[in-house]
Short mmCIF file of C-alpha atoms in Angstrom, two decimals:
data_model
loop_
_atom_site.label_atom_id
_atom_site.label_comp_id
_atom_site.label_asym_id
_atom_site.label_seq_id
_atom_site.Cartn_x
_atom_site.Cartn_y
_atom_site.Cartn_z
CA MET A 191 -14.83 17.11 -5.24
CA ASP A 192 -13.01 16.47 -8.37
CA LEU A 193 -9.67 14.82 -7.06
CA GLY A 194 -7.85 15.32 -10.46
CA LEU A 195 -7.38 11.61 -10.86
CA THR A 196 -9.31 10.87 -14.18
CA GLY A 197 -6.53 9.94 -17.14
CA LYS A 198 -4.03 8.75 -14.46
CA VAL A 199 -2.63 5.34 -14.05
CA ALA A 200 -2.21 3.76 -11.02
CA ILE A 201 -0.25 0.51 -9.87
CA VAL A 202 -1.58 -0.72 -6.55
CA THR A 203 0.44 -3.69 -5.35
CA GLY A 204 -1.12 -6.64 -3.07
CA SER A 205 -4.31 -5.49 -4.78
CA ALA A 206 -6.18 -9.04 -4.94
CA ARG A 207 -7.83 -8.74 -1.68
CA GLY A 208 -8.22 -6.53 1.73
CA ILE A 209 -7.09 -2.72 1.37
CA GLY A 210 -5.11 -2.98 -1.91
CA ARG A 211 -8.62 -4.23 -3.31
CA ALA A 212 -10.63 -1.50 -1.89
CA THR A 213 -7.91 1.08 -3.03
CA ALA A 214 -8.01 -0.10 -6.63
CA ARG A 215 -11.74 0.28 -7.16
CA ARG A 216 -11.32 3.69 -5.13
CA LEU A 217 -8.69 4.95 -7.20
CA GLY A 218 -11.14 3.72 -10.10
CA GLU A 219 -13.94 5.30 -9.07
CA GLU A 220 -12.11 8.77 -8.71
CA GLY A 221 -11.35 7.96 -12.46
CA ALA A 222 -7.82 6.79 -13.12
CA SER A 223 -7.06 3.25 -14.62
CA VAL A 224 -5.90 0.57 -12.38
CA VAL A 225 -3.10 -2.25 -12.50
CA VAL A 226 -4.24 -4.72 -9.89
CA THR A 227 -1.14 -7.05 -9.21
CA ASP A 228 -0.89 -9.78 -6.86
CA VAL A 229 1.26 -12.79 -6.68
CA ASP A 230 -2.11 -14.55 -6.96
CA ALA A 231 -2.80 -14.49 -10.42
CA ASP A 232 -6.34 -15.78 -10.21
CA ALA A 233 -7.36 -13.25 -7.25
CA ALA A 234 -5.97 -10.25 -9.44
CA GLY A 235 -8.07 -11.25 -12.15
CA ALA A 236 -11.14 -11.66 -9.86
CA ALA A 237 -10.65 -8.23 -8.60
CA VAL A 238 -10.57 -6.69 -12.30
CA GLU A 239 -13.70 -8.55 -12.90
CA GLU A 240 -15.54 -6.60 -10.18
CA LEU A 241 -13.97 -3.24 -10.91
CA ALA A 242 -15.15 -3.88 -14.60
CA ASP A 243 -18.34 -4.98 -13.62
CA ALA A 244 -18.55 -1.35 -11.74
CA GLY A 245 -17.49 0.24 -15.06
CA LEU A 246 -14.04 0.56 -13.96
CA THR A 247 -10.98 0.79 -16.39
CA ALA A 248 -8.51 -2.05 -14.58
CA ILE A 249 -6.14 -5.05 -15.83
CA ALA A 250 -4.80 -7.71 -14.17
CA VAL A 251 -0.48 -8.32 -14.28
CA ALA A 252 0.64 -10.94 -11.92
CA ALA A 253 3.70 -10.04 -10.05
CA ASP A 254 6.55 -10.65 -7.10
CA VAL A 255 7.57 -7.49 -6.06
CA THR A 256 10.60 -9.09 -4.68
CA VAL A 257 11.79 -10.13 -7.87
CA ARG A 258 13.26 -7.14 -10.33
CA ALA A 259 12.20 -8.28 -13.20
CA GLU A 260 8.64 -9.05 -12.85
CA VAL A 261 8.20 -5.60 -11.32
CA GLU A 262 10.13 -4.27 -14.41
CA HIS A 263 7.44 -6.37 -16.57
CA LEU A 264 4.75 -5.04 -14.16
CA VAL A 265 5.60 -1.36 -15.16
CA ASP A 266 6.06 -2.18 -18.64
CA THR A 267 2.92 -3.39 -19.15
CA ALA A 268 1.19 -0.61 -17.43
CA ILE A 269 2.49 1.72 -19.58
CA LYS A 270 2.11 -0.18 -22.71
CA ARG A 271 -1.79 -1.38 -22.36
CA LEU A 272 -3.03 1.68 -20.45
CA GLY A 273 -0.59 4.40 -22.00
CA GLY A 274 1.40 5.44 -18.64
CA VAL A 275 1.99 5.33 -15.58
CA HIS A 276 1.17 8.50 -12.39
CA VAL A 277 0.35 6.78 -9.24
CA LEU A 278 2.32 4.06 -6.97
CA VAL A 279 0.45 2.18 -4.27
CA ASN A 280 3.09 0.30 -2.14
CA ASN A 281 0.57 -2.07 -0.30
CA ALA A 282 1.78 -5.79 -0.70
CA GLY A 283 2.71 -7.02 2.54
CA PHE A 284 1.69 -9.69 4.80
CA PRO A 285 2.44 -10.42 8.84
CA ARG A 286 4.46 -13.65 10.13
CA ASP A 287 3.98 -13.67 13.66
CA SER A 288 6.36 -15.13 16.41
CA VAL A 289 8.49 -13.99 19.34
CA LEU A 290 12.01 -13.24 18.29
CA THR A 291 13.70 -16.67 19.98
CA LYS A 292 11.35 -18.29 17.99
CA MET A 293 11.40 -16.32 14.77
CA SER A 294 12.98 -17.99 11.66
CA ASP A 295 15.34 -16.87 9.05
CA GLN A 296 11.98 -17.06 6.40
CA ASP A 297 9.76 -15.45 8.57
CA TRP A 298 12.35 -12.39 8.95
CA ASP A 299 13.16 -12.33 5.16
CA SER A 300 9.78 -13.19 3.49
CA VAL A 301 8.20 -9.94 5.40
CA VAL A 302 11.03 -7.70 5.03
CA ASP A 303 11.74 -8.86 1.30
CA VAL A 304 7.66 -8.08 0.79
CA VAL A 305 7.01 -5.24 2.24
CA LEU A 306 10.37 -3.28 2.23
CA LYS A 307 12.38 -4.41 -0.68
CA GLY A 308 9.18 -4.89 -2.52
CA ALA A 309 8.71 -0.64 -2.28
CA PHE A 310 12.14 -0.15 -2.96
CA LEU A 311 12.08 -2.26 -6.43
CA THR A 312 8.45 -0.95 -7.58
CA SER A 313 9.58 2.71 -6.38
CA ARG A 314 12.61 2.33 -8.52
CA ALA A 315 10.97 1.00 -11.43
CA VAL A 316 8.56 3.86 -11.87
CA MET A 317 10.28 6.59 -11.33
CA PRO A 318 11.80 7.50 -14.39
CA HIS A 319 8.83 7.73 -15.63
CA PHE A 320 7.59 10.05 -12.75
CA LEU A 321 10.67 12.63 -13.35
CA ASP A 322 10.22 12.32 -17.15
CA GLN A 323 6.69 13.60 -16.94
CA ARG A 324 7.11 15.64 -13.69
CA TRP A 325 4.62 14.35 -11.98
CA GLY A 326 4.25 11.20 -9.63
CA ARG A 327 2.70 10.23 -6.33
CA VAL A 328 4.13 7.10 -4.59
CA ILE A 329 1.85 6.56 -1.35
CA ASN A 330 3.49 3.62 0.74
CA ILE A 331 1.37 1.61 3.27
CA SER A 332 3.11 1.36 6.40
CA SER A 333 1.09 0.22 9.66
CA ARG A 334 0.63 1.42 13.30
CA ALA A 335 3.10 -1.51 14.21
CA TYR A 336 6.33 0.87 12.94
CA PHE A 337 5.47 1.82 17.20
CA GLY A 338 6.61 -1.55 17.81
CA ASN A 339 4.56 -4.74 18.31
CA PRO A 340 5.43 -7.72 20.40
CA GLY A 341 5.75 -10.71 18.13
CA GLN A 342 6.27 -8.88 15.19
CA ALA A 343 9.69 -7.60 15.00
CA ASN A 344 9.69 -8.61 11.43
CA TYR A 345 6.50 -6.64 10.34
CA SER A 346 7.25 -3.64 13.09
CA ALA A 347 11.08 -3.27 11.71
CA ALA A 348 9.76 -3.34 7.77
CA LYS A 349 6.95 -1.16 8.50
CA ALA A 350 9.42 1.67 10.13
CA GLY A 351 11.49 0.90 7.02
CA VAL A 352 9.10 2.18 4.84
CA LEU A 353 8.53 5.50 6.68
CA GLY A 354 12.57 5.90 6.22
CA LEU A 355 12.15 5.09 2.36
CA THR A 356 9.05 7.63 2.43
CA ARG A 357 11.31 10.40 3.36
CA ALA A 358 14.20 9.74 1.73
CA LEU A 359 12.76 9.38 -1.70
CA ALA A 360 10.32 12.87 -0.61
CA LEU A 361 13.41 14.51 -0.35
CA GLU A 362 15.23 13.22 -3.25
CA GLU A 363 12.45 13.68 -5.85
CA GLY A 364 10.48 16.60 -4.47
CA ARG A 365 12.03 18.84 -6.86
CA PHE A 366 10.94 16.67 -10.03
CA GLY A 367 7.14 16.97 -8.70
CA VAL A 368 6.81 13.88 -7.32
CA THR A 369 5.18 13.54 -4.16
CA VAL A 370 6.36 10.43 -1.67
CA ASN A 371 3.60 9.70 1.45
CA ALA A 372 2.59 6.96 3.47
CA VAL A 373 -0.26 5.79 5.36
CA ALA A 374 -0.26 4.12 8.64
CA PRO A 375 -3.29 1.74 9.03
CA GLY A 376 -4.35 0.96 12.55
CA PHE A 377 -6.50 -2.48 13.28
CA VAL A 378 -8.68 -2.71 9.96
CA GLU A 379 -11.02 -5.53 9.44
CA THR A 380 -9.98 -7.63 6.18
CA ASP A 381 -11.30 -10.66 5.58
CA ALA A 382 -7.61 -12.38 6.22
CA VAL A 383 -8.24 -10.49 9.74
CA ARG A 384 -11.67 -12.21 10.21
CA SER A 385 -9.98 -15.45 9.62
CA LEU A 386 -7.88 -15.69 12.70
CA GLY A 387 -8.94 -17.79 15.55
CA HIS A 388 -8.88 -15.42 17.84
CA PHE A 389 -10.24 -12.48 15.70
CA GLU A 390 -13.07 -11.41 18.27
CA LYS A 391 -10.72 -11.24 21.00
CA ILE A 392 -8.37 -8.90 19.39
CA ARG A 393 -11.25 -6.78 17.84
CA GLU A 394 -12.36 -5.98 21.41
CA ARG A 395 -9.18 -5.24 22.66
CA ALA A 396 -8.72 -2.87 19.51
CA ILE A 397 -11.60 -0.94 19.94
CA ALA A 398 -11.31 -0.40 23.54
CA ALA A 399 -7.39 1.17 22.54
CA THR A 400 -9.06 3.34 19.58
CA PRO A 401 -10.71 6.62 20.84
CA LEU A 402 -13.10 6.67 18.20
CA ARG A 403 -14.30 2.80 19.60
CA ARG A 404 -14.28 0.99 16.23
CA THR A 405 -12.66 -0.58 13.94
CA GLY A 406 -11.08 0.63 10.76
CA SER A 407 -12.44 -0.76 7.10
CA PRO A 408 -10.51 -1.09 3.56
CA GLU A 409 -12.02 1.77 2.55
CA ASP A 410 -11.09 3.88 5.33
CA ILE A 411 -7.41 3.25 4.00
CA ALA A 412 -8.50 3.76 0.49
CA ALA A 413 -10.00 7.18 1.06
CA ALA A 414 -6.19 8.58 2.71
CA VAL A 415 -4.43 7.15 -0.17
CA ALA A 416 -6.95 8.78 -2.99
CA PHE A 417 -6.59 12.02 -0.93
CA LEU A 418 -2.92 11.61 -1.33
CA ALA A 419 -2.77 10.60 -4.83
CA SER A 420 -4.84 13.64 -5.78
CA GLU A 421 -3.95 17.33 -6.97
CA CYS A 422 -5.92 18.00 -3.61
CA ALA A 423 -2.63 16.66 -1.70
CA SER A 424 -0.07 18.35 -4.28
CA PHE A 425 1.71 20.57 -1.45
CA VAL A 426 2.06 17.21 0.96
CA THR A 427 5.31 15.31 1.19
CA GLY A 428 7.06 12.88 3.29
CA GLU A 429 4.33 12.82 5.48
CA THR A 430 2.84 9.32 7.28
CA LEU A 431 -1.25 10.00 7.24
CA HIS A 432 -2.21 7.72 10.81
CA VAL A 433 -5.57 6.16 9.78
CA THR A 434 -6.04 4.56 13.02
CA GLY A 435 -9.23 6.25 14.95
CA GLY A 436 -6.78 8.08 17.29
CA ARG A 437 -4.74 5.25 18.21
CA PHE A 438 -1.21 5.70 18.78
CA GLY A 439 1.71 3.50 20.13
#
């Protein structure tokens, strides 16, 4: 199926590894030119080399999504080097888990700033270009954690905030031909998750709580993002697509 992404330019934040990297590859396979961006410049470069080896078009731009100047440079570079920007995937984020009484200000600020402020800054930076061309796609990566997870007050709040941002921008920008949607992954096996000391235990719990009785893969999330970025989803906006294997709450 042709998703209508050939010739489009997509920025995927936090795409040096994990879900972001799989998403960058899937969008590239669908014909988009991809901007791989991450705070880790070396890892972003390695991801681009992998995409280039697969015959895909991609460039690496190091950027901290919490810094306005770096975000604006990211968008400007995409336009100068690839000829435009059409799709934004706000994927950058990470957990800093702790119970509330032991959570530091830094634990709170770092997670909320990257997940929520980062999505705000990048969306604001691309939006004038989307409005001018009367076409654009913003896909925000939230999480099943927005329902609330113990020990993740910062992450849960940030991911819930992403959904509020998604709905507000969908209402605000729809008349300009811009759609804004979110994907809420469930338990996804990434390299970072597998490196956790208690990985096997949390994996077993996740599978037991998931109707499909398996964990998710980064490619599962990438497929959902590709759909929302495509012409197939041109009448879908303000939605949250749960890619959780049927697990809620």
